[in-house]
Short mmCIF file of N, CA, C and O in Angstrom, two decimals:
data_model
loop_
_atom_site.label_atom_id
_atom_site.label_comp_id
_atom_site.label_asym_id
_atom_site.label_seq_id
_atom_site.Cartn_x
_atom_site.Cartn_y
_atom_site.Cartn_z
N UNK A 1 -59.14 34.69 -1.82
CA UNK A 1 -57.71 34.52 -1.98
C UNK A 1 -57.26 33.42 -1.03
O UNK A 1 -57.13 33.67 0.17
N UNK A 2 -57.02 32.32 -1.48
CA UNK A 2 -55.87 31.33 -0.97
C UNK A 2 -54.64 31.67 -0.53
O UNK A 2 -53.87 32.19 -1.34
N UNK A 3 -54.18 31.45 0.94
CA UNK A 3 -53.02 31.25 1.70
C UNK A 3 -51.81 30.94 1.35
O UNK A 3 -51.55 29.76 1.54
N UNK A 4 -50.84 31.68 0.84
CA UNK A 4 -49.89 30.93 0.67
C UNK A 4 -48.83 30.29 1.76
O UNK A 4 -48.92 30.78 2.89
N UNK A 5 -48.03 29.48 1.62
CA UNK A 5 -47.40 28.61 2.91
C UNK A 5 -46.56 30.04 3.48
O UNK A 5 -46.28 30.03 4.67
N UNK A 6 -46.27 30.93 2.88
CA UNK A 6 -45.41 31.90 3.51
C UNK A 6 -46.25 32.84 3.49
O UNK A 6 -45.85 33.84 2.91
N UNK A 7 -47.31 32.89 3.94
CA UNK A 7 -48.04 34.39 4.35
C UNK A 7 -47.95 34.34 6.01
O UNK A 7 -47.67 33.25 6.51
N UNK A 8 -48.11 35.15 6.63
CA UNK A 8 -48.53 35.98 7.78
C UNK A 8 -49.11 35.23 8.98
O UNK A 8 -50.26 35.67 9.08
N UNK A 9 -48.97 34.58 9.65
CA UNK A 9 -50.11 33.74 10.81
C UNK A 9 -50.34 35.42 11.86
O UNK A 9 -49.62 36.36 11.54
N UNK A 10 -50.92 35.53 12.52
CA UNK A 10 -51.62 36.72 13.59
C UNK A 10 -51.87 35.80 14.19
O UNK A 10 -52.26 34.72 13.73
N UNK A 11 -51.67 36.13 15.54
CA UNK A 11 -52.17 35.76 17.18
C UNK A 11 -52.98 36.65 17.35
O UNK A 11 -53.08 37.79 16.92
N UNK A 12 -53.84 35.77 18.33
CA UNK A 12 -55.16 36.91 18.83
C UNK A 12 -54.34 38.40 19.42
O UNK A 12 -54.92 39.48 19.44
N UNK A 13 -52.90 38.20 19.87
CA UNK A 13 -52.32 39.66 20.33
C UNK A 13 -52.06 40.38 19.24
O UNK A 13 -52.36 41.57 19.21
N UNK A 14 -51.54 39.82 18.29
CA UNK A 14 -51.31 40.76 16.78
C UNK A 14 -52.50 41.65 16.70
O UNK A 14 -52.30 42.87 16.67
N UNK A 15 -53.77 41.15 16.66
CA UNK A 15 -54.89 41.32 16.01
C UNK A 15 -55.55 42.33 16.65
O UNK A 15 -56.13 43.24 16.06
N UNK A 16 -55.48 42.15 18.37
CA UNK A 16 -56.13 43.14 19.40
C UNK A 16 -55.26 44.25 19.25
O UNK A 16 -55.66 45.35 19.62
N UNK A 17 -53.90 44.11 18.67
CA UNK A 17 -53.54 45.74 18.60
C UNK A 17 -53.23 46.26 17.71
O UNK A 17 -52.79 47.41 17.66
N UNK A 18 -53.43 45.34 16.62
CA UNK A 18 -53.57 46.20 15.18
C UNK A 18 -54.66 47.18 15.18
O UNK A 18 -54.59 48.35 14.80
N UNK A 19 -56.02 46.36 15.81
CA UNK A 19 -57.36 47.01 15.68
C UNK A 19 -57.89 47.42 16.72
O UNK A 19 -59.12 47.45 16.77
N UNK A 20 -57.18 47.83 17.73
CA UNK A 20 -57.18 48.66 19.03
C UNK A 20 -58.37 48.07 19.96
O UNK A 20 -59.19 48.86 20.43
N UNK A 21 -58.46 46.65 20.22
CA UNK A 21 -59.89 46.18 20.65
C UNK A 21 -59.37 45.36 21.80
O UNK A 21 -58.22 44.99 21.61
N UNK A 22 -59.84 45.02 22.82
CA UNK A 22 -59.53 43.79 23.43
C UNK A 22 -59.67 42.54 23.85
O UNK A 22 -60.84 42.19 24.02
N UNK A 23 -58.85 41.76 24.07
CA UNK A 23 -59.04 40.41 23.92
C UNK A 23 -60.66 39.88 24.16
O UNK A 23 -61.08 38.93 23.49
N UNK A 24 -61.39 40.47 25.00
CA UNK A 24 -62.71 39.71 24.81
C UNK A 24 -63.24 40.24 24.02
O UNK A 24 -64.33 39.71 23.77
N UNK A 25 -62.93 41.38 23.27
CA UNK A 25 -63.95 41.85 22.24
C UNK A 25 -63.96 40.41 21.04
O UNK A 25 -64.94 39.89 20.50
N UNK A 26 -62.45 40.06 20.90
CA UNK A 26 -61.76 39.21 19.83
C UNK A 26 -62.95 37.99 19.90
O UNK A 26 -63.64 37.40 19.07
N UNK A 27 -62.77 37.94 21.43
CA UNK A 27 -63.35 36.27 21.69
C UNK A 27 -64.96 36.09 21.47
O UNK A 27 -65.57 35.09 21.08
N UNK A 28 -65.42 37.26 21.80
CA UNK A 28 -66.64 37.81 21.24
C UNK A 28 -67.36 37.55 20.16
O UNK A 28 -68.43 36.94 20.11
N UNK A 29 -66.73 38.06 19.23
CA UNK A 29 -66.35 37.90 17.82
C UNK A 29 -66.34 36.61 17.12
O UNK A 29 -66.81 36.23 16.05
N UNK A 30 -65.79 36.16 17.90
CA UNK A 30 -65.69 34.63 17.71
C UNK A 30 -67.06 33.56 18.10
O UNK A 30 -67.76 32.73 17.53
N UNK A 31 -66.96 34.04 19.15
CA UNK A 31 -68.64 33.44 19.95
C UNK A 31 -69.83 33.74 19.06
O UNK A 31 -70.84 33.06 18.92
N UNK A 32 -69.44 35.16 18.35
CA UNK A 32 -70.97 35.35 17.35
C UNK A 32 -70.59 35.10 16.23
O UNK A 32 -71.46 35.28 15.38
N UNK A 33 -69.57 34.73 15.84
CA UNK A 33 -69.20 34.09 14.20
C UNK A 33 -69.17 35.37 12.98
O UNK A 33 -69.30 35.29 11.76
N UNK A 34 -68.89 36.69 13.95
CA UNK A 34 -68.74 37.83 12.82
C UNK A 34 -67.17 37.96 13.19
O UNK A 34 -66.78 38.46 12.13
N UNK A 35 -66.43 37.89 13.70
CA UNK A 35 -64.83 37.75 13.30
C UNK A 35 -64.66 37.52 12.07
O UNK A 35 -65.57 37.29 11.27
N UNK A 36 -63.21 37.59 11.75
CA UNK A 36 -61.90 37.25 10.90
C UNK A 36 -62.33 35.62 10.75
O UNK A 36 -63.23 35.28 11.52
N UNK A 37 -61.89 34.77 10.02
CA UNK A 37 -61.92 33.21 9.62
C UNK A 37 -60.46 33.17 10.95
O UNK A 37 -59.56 33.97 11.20
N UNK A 38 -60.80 31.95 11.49
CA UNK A 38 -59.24 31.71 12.35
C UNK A 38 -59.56 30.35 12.34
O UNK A 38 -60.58 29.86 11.86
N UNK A 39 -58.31 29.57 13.09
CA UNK A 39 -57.85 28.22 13.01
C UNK A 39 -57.36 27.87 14.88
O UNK A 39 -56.88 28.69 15.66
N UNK A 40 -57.57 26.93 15.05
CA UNK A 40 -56.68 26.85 15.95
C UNK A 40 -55.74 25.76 15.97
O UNK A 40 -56.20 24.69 15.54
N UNK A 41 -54.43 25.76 16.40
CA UNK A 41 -52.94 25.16 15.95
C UNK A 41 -53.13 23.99 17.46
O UNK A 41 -53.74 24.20 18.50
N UNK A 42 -52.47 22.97 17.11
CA UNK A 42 -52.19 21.80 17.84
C UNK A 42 -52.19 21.99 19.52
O UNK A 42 -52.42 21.12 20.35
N UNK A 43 -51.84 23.45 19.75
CA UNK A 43 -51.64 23.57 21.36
C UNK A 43 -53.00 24.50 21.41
O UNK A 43 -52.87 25.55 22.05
N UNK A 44 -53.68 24.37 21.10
CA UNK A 44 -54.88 25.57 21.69
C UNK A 44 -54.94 26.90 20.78
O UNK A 44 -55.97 27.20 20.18
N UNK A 45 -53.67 27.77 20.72
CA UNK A 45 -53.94 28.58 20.29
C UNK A 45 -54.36 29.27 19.23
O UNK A 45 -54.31 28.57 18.22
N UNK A 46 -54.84 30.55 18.98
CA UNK A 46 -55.55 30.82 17.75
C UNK A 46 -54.84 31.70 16.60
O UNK A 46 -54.29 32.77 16.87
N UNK A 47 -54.88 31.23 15.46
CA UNK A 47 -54.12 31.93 14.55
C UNK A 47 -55.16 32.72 13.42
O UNK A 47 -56.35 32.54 13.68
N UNK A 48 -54.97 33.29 12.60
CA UNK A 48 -55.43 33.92 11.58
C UNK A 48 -54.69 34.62 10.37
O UNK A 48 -54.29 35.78 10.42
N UNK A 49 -54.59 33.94 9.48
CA UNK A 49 -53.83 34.80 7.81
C UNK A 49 -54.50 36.01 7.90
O UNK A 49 -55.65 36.27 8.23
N UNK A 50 -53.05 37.09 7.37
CA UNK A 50 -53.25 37.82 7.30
C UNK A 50 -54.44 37.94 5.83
O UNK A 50 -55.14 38.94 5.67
N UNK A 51 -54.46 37.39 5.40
CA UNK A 51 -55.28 37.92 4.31
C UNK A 51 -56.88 37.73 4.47
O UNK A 51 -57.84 38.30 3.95
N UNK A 52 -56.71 36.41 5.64
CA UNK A 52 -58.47 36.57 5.92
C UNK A 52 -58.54 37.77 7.18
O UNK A 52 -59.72 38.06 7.40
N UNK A 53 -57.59 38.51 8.02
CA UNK A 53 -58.24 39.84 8.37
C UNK A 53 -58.38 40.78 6.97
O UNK A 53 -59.33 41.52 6.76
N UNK A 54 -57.20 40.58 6.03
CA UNK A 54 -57.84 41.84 5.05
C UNK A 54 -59.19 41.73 4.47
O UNK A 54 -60.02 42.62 4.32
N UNK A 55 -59.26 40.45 4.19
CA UNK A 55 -60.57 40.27 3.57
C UNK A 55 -61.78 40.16 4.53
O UNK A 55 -62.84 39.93 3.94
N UNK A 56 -61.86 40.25 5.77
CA UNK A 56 -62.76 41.01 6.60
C UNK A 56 -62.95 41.87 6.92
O UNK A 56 -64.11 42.26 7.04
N UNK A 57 -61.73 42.75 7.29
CA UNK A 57 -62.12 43.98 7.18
C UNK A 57 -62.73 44.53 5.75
O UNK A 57 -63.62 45.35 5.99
N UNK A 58 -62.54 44.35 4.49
CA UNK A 58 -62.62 44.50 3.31
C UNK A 58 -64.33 45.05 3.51
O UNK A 58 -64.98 46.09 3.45
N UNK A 59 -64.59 43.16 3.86
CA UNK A 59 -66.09 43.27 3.46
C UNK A 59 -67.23 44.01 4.66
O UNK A 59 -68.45 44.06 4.54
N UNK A 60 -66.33 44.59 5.92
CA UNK A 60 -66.71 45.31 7.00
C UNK A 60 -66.71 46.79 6.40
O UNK A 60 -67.45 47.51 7.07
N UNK A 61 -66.05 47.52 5.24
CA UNK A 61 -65.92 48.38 5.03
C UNK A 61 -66.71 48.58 3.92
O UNK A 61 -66.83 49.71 3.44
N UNK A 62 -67.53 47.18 3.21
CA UNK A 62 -68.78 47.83 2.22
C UNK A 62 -69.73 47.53 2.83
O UNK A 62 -70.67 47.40 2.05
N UNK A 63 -70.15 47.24 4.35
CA UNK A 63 -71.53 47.70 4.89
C UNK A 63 -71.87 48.88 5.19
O UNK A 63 -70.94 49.67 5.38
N UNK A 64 -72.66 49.18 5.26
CA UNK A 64 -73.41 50.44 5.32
C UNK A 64 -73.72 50.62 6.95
O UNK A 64 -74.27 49.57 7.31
N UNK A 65 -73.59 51.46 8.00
CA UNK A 65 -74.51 51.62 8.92
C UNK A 65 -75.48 52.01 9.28
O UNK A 65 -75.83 51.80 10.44
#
């Protein structure tokens, strides 16, 4: 699913407390390339559509453990 111009941006703070984790878990995540898809915006910081967390969690919820 493609972004629309009016969907949702998340900050890494949105994200750490939607999903009860903390910030280095996020950055973590990031370092091993199993995160959410994110971007980062002109000043550094990191954003993420809401629809690429749904669609990670999505595909986090048909693995098996």
């Amino acid at each position: 699913m493609s972004p629309t111009i009016a969907e949702e941006l998340l900050s890494v703070e949105d994200i750490c407390a939607e999903l009860k984790i903390s910030r280095r878990t996020f950055y973590r995540w990031r370092e091993l390339r199993i995160g959410p898809e994110a971007f980062k915006l002109p000043n550094g910081e990191i954003r993420v559509f809401r629809t690429a967390l749904a669609e990670w969690l999505q595909r986090l919820g048909g693995q098996t453990a």
